[in-house]
Tab-separated table of N, CA, C and O in Angstrom:
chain	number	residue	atom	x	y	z
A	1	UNK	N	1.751	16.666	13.351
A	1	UNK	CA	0.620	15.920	12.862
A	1	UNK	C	-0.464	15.860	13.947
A	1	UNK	O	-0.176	15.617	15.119
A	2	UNK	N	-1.582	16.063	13.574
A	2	UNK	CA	-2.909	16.123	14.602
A	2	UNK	C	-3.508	14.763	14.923
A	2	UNK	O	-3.329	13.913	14.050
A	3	UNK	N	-4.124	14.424	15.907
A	3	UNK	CA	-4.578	13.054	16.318
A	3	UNK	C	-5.933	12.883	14.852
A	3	UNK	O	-6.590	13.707	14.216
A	4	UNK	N	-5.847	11.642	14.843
A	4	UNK	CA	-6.510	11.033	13.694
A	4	UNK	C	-8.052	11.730	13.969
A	4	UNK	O	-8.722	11.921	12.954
A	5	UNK	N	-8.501	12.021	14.954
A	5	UNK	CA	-9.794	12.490	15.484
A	5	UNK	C	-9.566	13.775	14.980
A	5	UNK	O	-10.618	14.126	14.447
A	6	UNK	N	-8.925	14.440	14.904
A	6	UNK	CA	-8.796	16.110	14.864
A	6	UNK	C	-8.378	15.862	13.000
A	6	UNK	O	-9.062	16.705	12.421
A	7	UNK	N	-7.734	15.235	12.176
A	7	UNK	CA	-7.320	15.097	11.479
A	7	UNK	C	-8.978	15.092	10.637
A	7	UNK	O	-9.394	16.179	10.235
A	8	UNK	N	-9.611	14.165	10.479
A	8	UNK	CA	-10.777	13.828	10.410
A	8	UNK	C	-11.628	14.830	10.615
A	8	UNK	O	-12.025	15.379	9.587
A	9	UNK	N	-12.092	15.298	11.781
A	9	UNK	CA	-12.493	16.612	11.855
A	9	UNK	C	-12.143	17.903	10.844
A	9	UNK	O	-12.803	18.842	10.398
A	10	UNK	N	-11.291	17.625	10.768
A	10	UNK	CA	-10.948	18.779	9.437
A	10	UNK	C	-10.816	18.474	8.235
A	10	UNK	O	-10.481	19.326	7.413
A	11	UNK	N	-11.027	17.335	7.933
A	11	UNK	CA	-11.696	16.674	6.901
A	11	UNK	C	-13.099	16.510	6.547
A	11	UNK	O	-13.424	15.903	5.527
A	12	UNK	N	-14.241	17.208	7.632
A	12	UNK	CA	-15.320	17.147	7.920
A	12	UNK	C	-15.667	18.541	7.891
A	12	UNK	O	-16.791	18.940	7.587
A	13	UNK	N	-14.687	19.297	8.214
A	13	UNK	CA	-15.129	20.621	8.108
A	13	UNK	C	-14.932	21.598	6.937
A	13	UNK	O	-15.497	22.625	6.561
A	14	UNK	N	-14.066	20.973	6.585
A	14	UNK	CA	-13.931	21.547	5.374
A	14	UNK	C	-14.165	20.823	4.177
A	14	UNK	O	-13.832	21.478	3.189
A	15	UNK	N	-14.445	20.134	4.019
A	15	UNK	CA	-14.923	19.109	2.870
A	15	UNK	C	-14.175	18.728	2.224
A	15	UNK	O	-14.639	18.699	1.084
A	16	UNK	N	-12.931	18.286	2.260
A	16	UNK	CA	-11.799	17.906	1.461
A	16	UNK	C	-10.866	16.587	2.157
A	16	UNK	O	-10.547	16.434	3.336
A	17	UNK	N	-10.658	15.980	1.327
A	17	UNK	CA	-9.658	14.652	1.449
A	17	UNK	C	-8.719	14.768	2.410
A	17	UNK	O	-7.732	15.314	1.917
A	18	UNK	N	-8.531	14.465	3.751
A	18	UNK	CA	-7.026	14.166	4.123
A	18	UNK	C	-6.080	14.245	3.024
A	18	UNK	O	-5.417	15.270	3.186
A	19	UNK	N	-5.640	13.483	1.745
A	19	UNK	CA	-4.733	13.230	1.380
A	19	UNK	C	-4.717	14.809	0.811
A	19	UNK	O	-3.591	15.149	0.447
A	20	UNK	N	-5.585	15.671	0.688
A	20	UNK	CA	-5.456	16.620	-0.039
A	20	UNK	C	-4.983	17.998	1.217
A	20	UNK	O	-4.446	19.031	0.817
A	21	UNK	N	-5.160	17.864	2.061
A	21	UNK	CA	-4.951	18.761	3.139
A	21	UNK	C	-3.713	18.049	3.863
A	21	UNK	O	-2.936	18.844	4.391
A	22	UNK	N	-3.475	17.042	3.952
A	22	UNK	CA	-1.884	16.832	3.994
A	22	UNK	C	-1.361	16.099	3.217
A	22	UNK	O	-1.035	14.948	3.506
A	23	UNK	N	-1.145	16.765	1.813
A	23	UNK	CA	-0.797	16.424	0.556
A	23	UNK	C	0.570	16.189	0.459
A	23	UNK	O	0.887	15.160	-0.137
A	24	UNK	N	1.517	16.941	0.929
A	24	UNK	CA	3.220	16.320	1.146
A	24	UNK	C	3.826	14.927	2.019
A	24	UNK	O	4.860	14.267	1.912
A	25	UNK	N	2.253	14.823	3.212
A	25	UNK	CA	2.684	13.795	4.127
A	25	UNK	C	2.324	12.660	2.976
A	25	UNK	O	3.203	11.901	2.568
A	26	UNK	N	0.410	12.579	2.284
A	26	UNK	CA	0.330	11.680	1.788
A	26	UNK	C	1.109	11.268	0.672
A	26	UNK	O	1.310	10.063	0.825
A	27	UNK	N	1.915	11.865	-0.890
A	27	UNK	CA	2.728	11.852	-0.825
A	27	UNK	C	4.181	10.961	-0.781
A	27	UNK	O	4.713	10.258	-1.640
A	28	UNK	N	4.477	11.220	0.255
A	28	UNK	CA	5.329	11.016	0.810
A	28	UNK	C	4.859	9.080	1.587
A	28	UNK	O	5.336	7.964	1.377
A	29	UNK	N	4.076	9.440	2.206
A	29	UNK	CA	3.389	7.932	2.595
A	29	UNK	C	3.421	7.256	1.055
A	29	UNK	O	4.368	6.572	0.667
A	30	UNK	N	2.441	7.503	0.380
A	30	UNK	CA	1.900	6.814	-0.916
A	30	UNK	C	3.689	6.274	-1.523
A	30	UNK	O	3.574	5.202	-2.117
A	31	UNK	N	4.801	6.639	-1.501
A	31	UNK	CA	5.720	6.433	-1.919
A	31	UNK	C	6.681	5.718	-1.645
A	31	UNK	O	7.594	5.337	-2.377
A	32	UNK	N	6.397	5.432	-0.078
A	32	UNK	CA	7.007	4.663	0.515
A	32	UNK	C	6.151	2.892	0.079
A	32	UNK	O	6.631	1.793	-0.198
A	33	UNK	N	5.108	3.270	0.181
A	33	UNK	CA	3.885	2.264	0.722
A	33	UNK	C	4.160	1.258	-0.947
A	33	UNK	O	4.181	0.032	-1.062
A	34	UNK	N	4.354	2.421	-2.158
A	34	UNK	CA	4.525	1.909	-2.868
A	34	UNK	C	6.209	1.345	-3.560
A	34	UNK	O	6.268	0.851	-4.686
A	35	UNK	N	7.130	1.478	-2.916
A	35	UNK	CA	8.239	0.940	-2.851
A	35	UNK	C	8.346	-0.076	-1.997
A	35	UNK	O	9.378	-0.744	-2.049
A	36	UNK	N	7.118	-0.482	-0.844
A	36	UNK	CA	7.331	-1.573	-0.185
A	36	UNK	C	6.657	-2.647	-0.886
A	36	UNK	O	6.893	-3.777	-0.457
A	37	UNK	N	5.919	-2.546	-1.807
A	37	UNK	CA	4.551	-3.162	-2.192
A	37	UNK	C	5.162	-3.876	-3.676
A	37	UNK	O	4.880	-5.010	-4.064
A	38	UNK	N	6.377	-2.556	-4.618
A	38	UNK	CA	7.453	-3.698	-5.222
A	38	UNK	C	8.183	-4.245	-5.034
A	38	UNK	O	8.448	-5.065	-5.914
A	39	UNK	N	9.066	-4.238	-3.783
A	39	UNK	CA	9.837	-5.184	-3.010
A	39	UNK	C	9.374	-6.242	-2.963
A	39	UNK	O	9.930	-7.138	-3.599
A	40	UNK	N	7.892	-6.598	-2.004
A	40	UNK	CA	7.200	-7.500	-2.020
A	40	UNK	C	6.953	-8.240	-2.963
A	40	UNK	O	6.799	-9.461	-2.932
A	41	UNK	N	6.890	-7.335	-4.099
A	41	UNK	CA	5.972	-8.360	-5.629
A	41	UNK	C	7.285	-9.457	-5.804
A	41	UNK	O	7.211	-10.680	-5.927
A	42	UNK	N	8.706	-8.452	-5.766
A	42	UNK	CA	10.158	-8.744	-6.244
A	42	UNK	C	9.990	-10.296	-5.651
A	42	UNK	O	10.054	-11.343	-6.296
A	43	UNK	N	9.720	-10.091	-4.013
A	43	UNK	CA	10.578	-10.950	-3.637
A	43	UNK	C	9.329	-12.160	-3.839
A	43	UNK	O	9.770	-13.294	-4.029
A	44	UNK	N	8.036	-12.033	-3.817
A	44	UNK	CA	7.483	-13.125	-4.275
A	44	UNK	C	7.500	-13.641	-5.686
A	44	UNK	O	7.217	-14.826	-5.861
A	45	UNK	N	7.789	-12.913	-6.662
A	45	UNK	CA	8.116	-13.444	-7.831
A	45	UNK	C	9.443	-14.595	-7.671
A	45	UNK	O	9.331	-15.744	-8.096
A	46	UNK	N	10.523	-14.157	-7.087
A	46	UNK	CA	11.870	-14.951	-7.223
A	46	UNK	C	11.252	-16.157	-5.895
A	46	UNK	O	11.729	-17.291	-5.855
A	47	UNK	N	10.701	-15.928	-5.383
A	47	UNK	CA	11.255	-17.443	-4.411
A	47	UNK	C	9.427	-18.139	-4.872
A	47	UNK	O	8.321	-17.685	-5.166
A	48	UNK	N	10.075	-19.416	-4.684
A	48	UNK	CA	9.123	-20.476	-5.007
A	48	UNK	C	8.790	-20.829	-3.401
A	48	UNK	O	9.523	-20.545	-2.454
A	49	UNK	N	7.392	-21.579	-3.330
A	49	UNK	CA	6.533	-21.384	-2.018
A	49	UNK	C	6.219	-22.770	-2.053
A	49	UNK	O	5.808	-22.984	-3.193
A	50	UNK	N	6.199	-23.841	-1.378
A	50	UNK	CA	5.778	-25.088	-1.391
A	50	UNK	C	4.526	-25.038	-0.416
A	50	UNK	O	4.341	-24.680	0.747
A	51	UNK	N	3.658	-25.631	-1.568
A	51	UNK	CA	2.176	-25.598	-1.158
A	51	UNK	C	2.054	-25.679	0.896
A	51	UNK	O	2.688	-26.344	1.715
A	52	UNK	N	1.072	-24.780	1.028
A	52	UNK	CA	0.788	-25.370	2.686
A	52	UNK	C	2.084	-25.010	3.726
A	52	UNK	O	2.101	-25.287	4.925
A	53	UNK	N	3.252	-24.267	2.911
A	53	UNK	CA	4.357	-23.674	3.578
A	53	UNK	C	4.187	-22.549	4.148
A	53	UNK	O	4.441	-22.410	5.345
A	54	UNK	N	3.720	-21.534	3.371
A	54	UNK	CA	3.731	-20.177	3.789
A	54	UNK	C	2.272	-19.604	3.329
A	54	UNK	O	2.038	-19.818	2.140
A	55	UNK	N	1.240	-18.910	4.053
A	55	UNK	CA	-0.011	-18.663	3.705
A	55	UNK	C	0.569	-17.256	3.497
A	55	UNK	O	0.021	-16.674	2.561
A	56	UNK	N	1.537	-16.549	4.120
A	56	UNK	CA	1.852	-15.315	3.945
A	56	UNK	C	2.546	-15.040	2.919
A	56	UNK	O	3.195	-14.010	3.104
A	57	UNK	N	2.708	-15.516	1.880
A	57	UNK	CA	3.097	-15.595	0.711
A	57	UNK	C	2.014	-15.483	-0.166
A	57	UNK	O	2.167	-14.659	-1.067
A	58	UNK	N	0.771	-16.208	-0.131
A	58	UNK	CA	0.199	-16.183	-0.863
A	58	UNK	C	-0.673	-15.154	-0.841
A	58	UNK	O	-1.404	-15.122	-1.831
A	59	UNK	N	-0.909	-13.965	0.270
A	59	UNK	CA	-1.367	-13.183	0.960
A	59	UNK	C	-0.361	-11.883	-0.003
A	59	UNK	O	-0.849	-11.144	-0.858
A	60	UNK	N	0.546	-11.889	0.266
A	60	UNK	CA	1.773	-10.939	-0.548
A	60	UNK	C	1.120	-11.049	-1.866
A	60	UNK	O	0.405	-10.116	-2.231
A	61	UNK	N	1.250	-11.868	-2.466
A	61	UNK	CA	1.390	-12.129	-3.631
A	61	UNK	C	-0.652	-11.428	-4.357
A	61	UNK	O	-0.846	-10.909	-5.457
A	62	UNK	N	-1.483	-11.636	-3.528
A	62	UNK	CA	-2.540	-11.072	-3.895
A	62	UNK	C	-2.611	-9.346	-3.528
A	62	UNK	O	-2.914	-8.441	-4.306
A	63	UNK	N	-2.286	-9.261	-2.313
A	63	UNK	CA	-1.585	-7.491	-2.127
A	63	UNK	C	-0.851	-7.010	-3.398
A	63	UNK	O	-1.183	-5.901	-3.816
A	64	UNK	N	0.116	-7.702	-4.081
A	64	UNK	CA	1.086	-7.459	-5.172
A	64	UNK	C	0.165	-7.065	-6.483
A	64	UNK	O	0.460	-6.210	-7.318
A	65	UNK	N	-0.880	-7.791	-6.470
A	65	UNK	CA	-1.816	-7.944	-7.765
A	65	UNK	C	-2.867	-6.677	-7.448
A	65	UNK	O	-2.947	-5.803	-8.311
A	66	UNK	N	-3.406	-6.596	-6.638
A	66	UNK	CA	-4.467	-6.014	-6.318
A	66	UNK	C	-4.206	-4.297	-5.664
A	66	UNK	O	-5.168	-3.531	-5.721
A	67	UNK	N	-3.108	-3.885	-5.171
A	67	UNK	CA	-2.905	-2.551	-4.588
A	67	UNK	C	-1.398	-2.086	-5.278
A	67	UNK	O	-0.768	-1.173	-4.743
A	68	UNK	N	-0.882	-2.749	-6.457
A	68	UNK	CA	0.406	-1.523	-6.973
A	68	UNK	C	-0.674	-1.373	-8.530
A	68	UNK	O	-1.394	-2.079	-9.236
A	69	UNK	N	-0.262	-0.194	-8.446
A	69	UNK	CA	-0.749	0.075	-10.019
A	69	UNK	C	-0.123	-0.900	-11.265
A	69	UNK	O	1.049	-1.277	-11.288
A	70	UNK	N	-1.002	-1.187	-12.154
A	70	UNK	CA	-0.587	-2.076	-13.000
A	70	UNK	C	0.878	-0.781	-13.507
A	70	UNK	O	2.063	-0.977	-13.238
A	71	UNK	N	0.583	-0.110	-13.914
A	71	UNK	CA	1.752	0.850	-14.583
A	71	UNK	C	3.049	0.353	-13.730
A	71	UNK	O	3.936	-0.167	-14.406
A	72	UNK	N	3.253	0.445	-12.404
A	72	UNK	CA	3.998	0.177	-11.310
A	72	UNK	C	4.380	-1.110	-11.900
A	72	UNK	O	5.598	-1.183	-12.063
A	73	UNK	N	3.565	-2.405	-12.365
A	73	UNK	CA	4.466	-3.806	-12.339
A	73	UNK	C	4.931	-4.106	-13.400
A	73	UNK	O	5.617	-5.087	-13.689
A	74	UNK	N	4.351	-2.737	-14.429
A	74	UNK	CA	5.346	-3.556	-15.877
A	74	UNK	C	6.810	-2.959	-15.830
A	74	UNK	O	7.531	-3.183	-16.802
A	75	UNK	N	7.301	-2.222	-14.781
A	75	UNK	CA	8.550	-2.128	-14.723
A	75	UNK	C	9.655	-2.183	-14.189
A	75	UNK	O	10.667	-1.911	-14.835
């Protein structure tokens, strides 16, 4: 993998997406990112949060809404 500077650069030079010029890494990222992101929803759905307890909960819980594909949470 090339430093993010050189990565970029060839994203500049050739006119095309990172994700599309390292399409197996992204991928591969995007899949992980999105198996962590239903874990998260999981585990904020089951546990209850008492107000003023956890701000990082409520932080999860808007990540959960806002970055998995709706397709992703109806199942």
């Amino acid at each position: 993998m090339p430093p993010l500077r050189t990565a970029l650069a060839f994203q500049a030079a050739l006119d095309t997406p990172l994700s599309e010029l390292y399409a197996g890494t992204y991928e591969s990222v995007a899949k992980q990112v999105t198996a962590r992101g239903q874990s998260l929803a999981v585990q904020i759905q089951t546990r209850s949060v008492k107000r003023g307890k956890s701000l990082i909960s409520y932080k999860l819980q808007w990540l959960a809404e806002h970055c998995i594909p709706q397709a992703l949470r109806k199942n």
